[in-house]
mmCIF file of C-alpha atoms in Angstrom:
data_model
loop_
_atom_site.group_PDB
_atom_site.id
_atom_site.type_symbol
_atom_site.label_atom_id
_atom_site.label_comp_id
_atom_site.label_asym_id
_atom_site.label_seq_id
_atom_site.Cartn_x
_atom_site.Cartn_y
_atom_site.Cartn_z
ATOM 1 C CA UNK F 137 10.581 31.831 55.106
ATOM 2 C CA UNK F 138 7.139 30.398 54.672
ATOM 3 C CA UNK F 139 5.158 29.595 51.697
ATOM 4 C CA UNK F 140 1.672 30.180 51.213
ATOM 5 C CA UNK F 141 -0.317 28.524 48.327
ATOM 6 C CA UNK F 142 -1.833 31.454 46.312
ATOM 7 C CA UNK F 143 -4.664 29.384 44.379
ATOM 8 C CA UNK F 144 -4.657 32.382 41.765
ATOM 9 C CA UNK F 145 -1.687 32.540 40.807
ATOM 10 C CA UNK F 146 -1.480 28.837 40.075
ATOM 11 C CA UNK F 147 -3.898 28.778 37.868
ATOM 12 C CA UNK F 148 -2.861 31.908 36.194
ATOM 13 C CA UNK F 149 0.491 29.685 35.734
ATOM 14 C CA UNK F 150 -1.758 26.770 34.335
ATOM 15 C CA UNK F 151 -3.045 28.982 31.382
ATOM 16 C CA UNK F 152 -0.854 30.737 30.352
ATOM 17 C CA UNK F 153 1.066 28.640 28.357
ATOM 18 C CA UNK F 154 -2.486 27.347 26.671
ATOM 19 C CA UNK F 155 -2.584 31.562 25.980
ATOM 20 C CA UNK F 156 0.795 31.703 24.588
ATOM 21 C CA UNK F 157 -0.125 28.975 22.061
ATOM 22 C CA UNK F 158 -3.256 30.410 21.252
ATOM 23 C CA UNK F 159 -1.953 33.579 20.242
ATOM 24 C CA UNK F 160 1.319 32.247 18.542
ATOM 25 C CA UNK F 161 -0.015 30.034 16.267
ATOM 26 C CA UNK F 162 -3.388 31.772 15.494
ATOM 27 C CA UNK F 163 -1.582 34.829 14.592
ATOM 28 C CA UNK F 164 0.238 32.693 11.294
ATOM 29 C CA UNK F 165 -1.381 33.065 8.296
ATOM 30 C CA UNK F 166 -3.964 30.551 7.150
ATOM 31 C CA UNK F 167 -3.855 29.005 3.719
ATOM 32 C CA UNK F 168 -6.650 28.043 1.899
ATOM 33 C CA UNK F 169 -8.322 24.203 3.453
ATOM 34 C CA UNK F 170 -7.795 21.395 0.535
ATOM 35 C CA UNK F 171 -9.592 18.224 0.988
ATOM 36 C CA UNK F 172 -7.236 15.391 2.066
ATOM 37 C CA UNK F 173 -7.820 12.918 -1.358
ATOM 38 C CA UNK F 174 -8.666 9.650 1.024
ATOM 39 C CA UNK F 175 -11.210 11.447 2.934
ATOM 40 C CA UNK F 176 -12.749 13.072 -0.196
ATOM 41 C CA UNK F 177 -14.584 9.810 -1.961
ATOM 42 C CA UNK F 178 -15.150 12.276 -4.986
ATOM 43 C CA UNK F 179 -11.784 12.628 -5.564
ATOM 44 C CA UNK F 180 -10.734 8.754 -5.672
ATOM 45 C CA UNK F 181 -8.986 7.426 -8.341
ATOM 46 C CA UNK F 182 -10.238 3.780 -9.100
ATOM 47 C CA UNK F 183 -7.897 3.166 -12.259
ATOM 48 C CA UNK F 184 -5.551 0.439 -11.983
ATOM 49 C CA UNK F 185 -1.780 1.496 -11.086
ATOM 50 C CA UNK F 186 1.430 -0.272 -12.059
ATOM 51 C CA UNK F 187 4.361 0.617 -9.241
ATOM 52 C CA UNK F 188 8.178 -0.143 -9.566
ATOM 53 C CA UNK F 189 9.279 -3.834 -8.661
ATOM 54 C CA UNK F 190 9.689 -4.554 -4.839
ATOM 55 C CA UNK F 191 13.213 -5.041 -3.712
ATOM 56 C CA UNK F 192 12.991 -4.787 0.178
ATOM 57 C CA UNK F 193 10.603 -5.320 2.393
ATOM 58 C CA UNK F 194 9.889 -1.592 3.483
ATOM 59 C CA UNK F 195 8.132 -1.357 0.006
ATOM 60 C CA UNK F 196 5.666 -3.909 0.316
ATOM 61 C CA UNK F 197 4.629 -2.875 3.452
ATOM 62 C CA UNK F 198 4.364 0.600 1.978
ATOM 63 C CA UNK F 199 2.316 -0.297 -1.171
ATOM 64 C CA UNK F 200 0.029 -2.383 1.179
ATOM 65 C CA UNK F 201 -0.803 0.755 3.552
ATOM 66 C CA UNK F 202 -1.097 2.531 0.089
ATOM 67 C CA UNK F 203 -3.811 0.666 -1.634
ATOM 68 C CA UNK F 204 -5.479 -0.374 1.761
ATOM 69 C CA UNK F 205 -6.026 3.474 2.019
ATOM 70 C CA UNK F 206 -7.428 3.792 -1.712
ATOM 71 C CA UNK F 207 -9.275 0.889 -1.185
ATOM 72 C CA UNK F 208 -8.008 -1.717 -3.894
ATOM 73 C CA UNK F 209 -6.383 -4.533 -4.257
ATOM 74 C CA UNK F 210 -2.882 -4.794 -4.587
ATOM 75 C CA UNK F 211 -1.786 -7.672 -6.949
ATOM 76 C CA UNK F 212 1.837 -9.100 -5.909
ATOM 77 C CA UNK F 213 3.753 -11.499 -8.763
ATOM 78 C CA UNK F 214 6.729 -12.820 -6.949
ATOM 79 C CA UNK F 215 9.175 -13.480 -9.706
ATOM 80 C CA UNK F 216 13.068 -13.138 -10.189
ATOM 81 C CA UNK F 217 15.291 -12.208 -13.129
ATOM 82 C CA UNK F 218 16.203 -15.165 -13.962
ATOM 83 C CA UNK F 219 13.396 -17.182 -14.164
ATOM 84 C CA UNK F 220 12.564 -17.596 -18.112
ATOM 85 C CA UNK F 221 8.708 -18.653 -17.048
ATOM 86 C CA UNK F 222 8.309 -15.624 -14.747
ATOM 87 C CA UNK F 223 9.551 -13.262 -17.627
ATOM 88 C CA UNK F 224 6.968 -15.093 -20.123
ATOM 89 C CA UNK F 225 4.112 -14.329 -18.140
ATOM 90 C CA UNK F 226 4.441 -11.159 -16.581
ATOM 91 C CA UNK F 227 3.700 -9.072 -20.091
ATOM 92 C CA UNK F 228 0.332 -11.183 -20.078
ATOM 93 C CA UNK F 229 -0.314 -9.743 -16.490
ATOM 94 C CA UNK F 230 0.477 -6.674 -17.458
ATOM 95 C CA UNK F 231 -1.668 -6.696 -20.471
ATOM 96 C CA UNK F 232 -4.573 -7.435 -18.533
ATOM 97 C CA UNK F 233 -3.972 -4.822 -15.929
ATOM 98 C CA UNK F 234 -2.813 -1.606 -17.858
ATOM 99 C CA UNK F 235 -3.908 -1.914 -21.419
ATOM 100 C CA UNK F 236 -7.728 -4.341 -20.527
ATOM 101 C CA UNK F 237 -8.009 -2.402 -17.331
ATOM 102 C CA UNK F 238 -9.042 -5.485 -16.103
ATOM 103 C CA UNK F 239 -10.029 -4.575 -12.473
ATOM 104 C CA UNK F 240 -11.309 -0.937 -12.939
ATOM 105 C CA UNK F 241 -14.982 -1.236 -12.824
ATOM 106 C CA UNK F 242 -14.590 -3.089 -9.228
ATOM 107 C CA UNK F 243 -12.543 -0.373 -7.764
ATOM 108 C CA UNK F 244 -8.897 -0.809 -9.206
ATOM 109 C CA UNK F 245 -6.386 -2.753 -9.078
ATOM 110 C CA UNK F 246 -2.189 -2.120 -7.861
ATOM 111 C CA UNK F 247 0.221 -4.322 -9.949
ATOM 112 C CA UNK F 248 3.911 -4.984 -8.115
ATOM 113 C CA UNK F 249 6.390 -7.348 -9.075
ATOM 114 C CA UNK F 250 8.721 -8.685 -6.183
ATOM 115 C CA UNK F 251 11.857 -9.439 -7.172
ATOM 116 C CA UNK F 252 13.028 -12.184 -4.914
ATOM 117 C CA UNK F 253 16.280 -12.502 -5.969
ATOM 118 C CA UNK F 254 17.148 -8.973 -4.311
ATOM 119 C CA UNK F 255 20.210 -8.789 -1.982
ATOM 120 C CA UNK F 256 17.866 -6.780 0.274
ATOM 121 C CA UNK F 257 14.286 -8.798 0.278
ATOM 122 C CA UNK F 258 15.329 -10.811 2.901
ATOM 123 C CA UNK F 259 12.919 -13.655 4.226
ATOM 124 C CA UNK F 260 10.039 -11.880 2.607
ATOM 125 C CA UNK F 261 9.267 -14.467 0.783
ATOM 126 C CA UNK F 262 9.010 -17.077 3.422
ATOM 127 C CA UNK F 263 6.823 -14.235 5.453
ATOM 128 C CA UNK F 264 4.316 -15.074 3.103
ATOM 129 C CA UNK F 265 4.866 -18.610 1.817
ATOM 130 C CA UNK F 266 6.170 -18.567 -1.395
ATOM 131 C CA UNK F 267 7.646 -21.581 -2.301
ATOM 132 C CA UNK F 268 7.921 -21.373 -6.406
ATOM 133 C CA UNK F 269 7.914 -18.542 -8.632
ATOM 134 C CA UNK F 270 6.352 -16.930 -10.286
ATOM 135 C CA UNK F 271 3.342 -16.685 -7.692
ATOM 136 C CA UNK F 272 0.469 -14.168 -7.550
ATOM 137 C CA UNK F 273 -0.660 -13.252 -4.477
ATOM 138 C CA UNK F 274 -3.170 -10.548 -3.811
ATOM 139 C CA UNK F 275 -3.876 -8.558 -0.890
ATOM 140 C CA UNK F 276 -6.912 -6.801 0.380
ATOM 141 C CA UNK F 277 -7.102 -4.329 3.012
ATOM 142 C CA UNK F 278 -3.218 -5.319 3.571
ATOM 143 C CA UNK F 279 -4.121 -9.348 4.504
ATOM 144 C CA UNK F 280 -2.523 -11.665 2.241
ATOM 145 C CA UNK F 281 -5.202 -13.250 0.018
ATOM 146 C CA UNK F 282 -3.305 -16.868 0.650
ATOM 147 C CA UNK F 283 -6.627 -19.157 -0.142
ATOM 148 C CA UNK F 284 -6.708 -17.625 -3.584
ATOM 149 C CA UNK F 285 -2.855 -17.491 -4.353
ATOM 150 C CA UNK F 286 -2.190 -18.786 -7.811
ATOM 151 C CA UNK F 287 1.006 -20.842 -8.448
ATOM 152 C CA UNK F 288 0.988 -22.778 -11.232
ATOM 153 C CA UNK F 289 2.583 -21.623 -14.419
ATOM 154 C CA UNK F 290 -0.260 -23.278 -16.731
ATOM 155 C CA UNK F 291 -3.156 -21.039 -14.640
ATOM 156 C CA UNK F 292 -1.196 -17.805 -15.429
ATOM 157 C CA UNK F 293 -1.025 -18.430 -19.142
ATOM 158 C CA UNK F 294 -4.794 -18.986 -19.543
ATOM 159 C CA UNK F 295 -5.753 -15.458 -20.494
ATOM 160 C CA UNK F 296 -9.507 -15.820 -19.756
ATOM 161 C CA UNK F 297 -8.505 -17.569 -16.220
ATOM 162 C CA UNK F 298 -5.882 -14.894 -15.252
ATOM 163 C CA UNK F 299 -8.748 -12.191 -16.148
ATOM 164 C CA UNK F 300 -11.530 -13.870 -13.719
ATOM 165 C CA UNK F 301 -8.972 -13.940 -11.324
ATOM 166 C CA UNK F 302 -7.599 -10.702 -11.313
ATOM 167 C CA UNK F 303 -11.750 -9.363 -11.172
#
């Protein structure tokens, strides 16, 4: 037997396929287009947002991609349950953030609280050098803001301070 290259009907076997496709999936119905919320500037939401405390570090990562997408900052105070300082200051960080709405006018602001005393956060912590709680640590764009971390306890407490840096 011999074999002769047939030029036609290998191309014919080249689209076909691209055919099959075409009329498969352009024969489903088509729903109506929404605009995609990041892509729509419009549509933003630039009010501050208070998530549920980190535990692993999956979560971070995802509230990172989150607010890097909405374009705000994402405000991280690295705390644990048993730290009597950390539970005295957080409800002044809060204040600021959900009732003052400190942060709004500049574009918004994420508020998470890391728990570092979870059995699942790993060596989160020491990813980004946290070395006494409670800490606040901000990121932008998902980079650790580390030059304007804020670790002293006294800092924190000073309500005008605490506002000019959460702005």
């Amino acid at each position: 037997q011999s074999y002769t290259y047939n030029p036609t009907y290998q191309s014919a076997k080249m689209i076909r396929p691209t055919l099959l496709f075409t009329l498969r999936f352009n024969a489903l119905p088509t729903t109506p287009k929404r605009a995609f919320s990041l892509l729509n500037p419009k549509s933003r939401s630039h009010t501050n947002r208070i998530f549920d405390p980190i535990r692993q570090p999956n979560d971070l990562h995802t509230l990172t991609l989150l607010n890097a997408a909405d374009n705000r900052s994402l405000i991280t105070f690295w705390t644990a349950s048993w730290c009597q300082t950390c539970q005295a200051i957080k409800p002044l960080i809060k204040q600021l953030v959900e009732e003052e709405k400190i942060g709004e006018r500049e574009g918004g602001l994420g508020f998470v609280e890391v728990l570092m005393d979870s059995t699942l956060i790993e060596d989160l912590p020491i990813k980004y050098r946290i070395s006494s709680m409670p800490t606040l640590l901000a990121f932008s764009r998902q980079e650790a803001q580390f030059n304007t971390r804020l670790t002293r306890p006294e800092e924190m407490r000073n309500k005008d301070f605490l506002r000019e840096w959460l702005v």
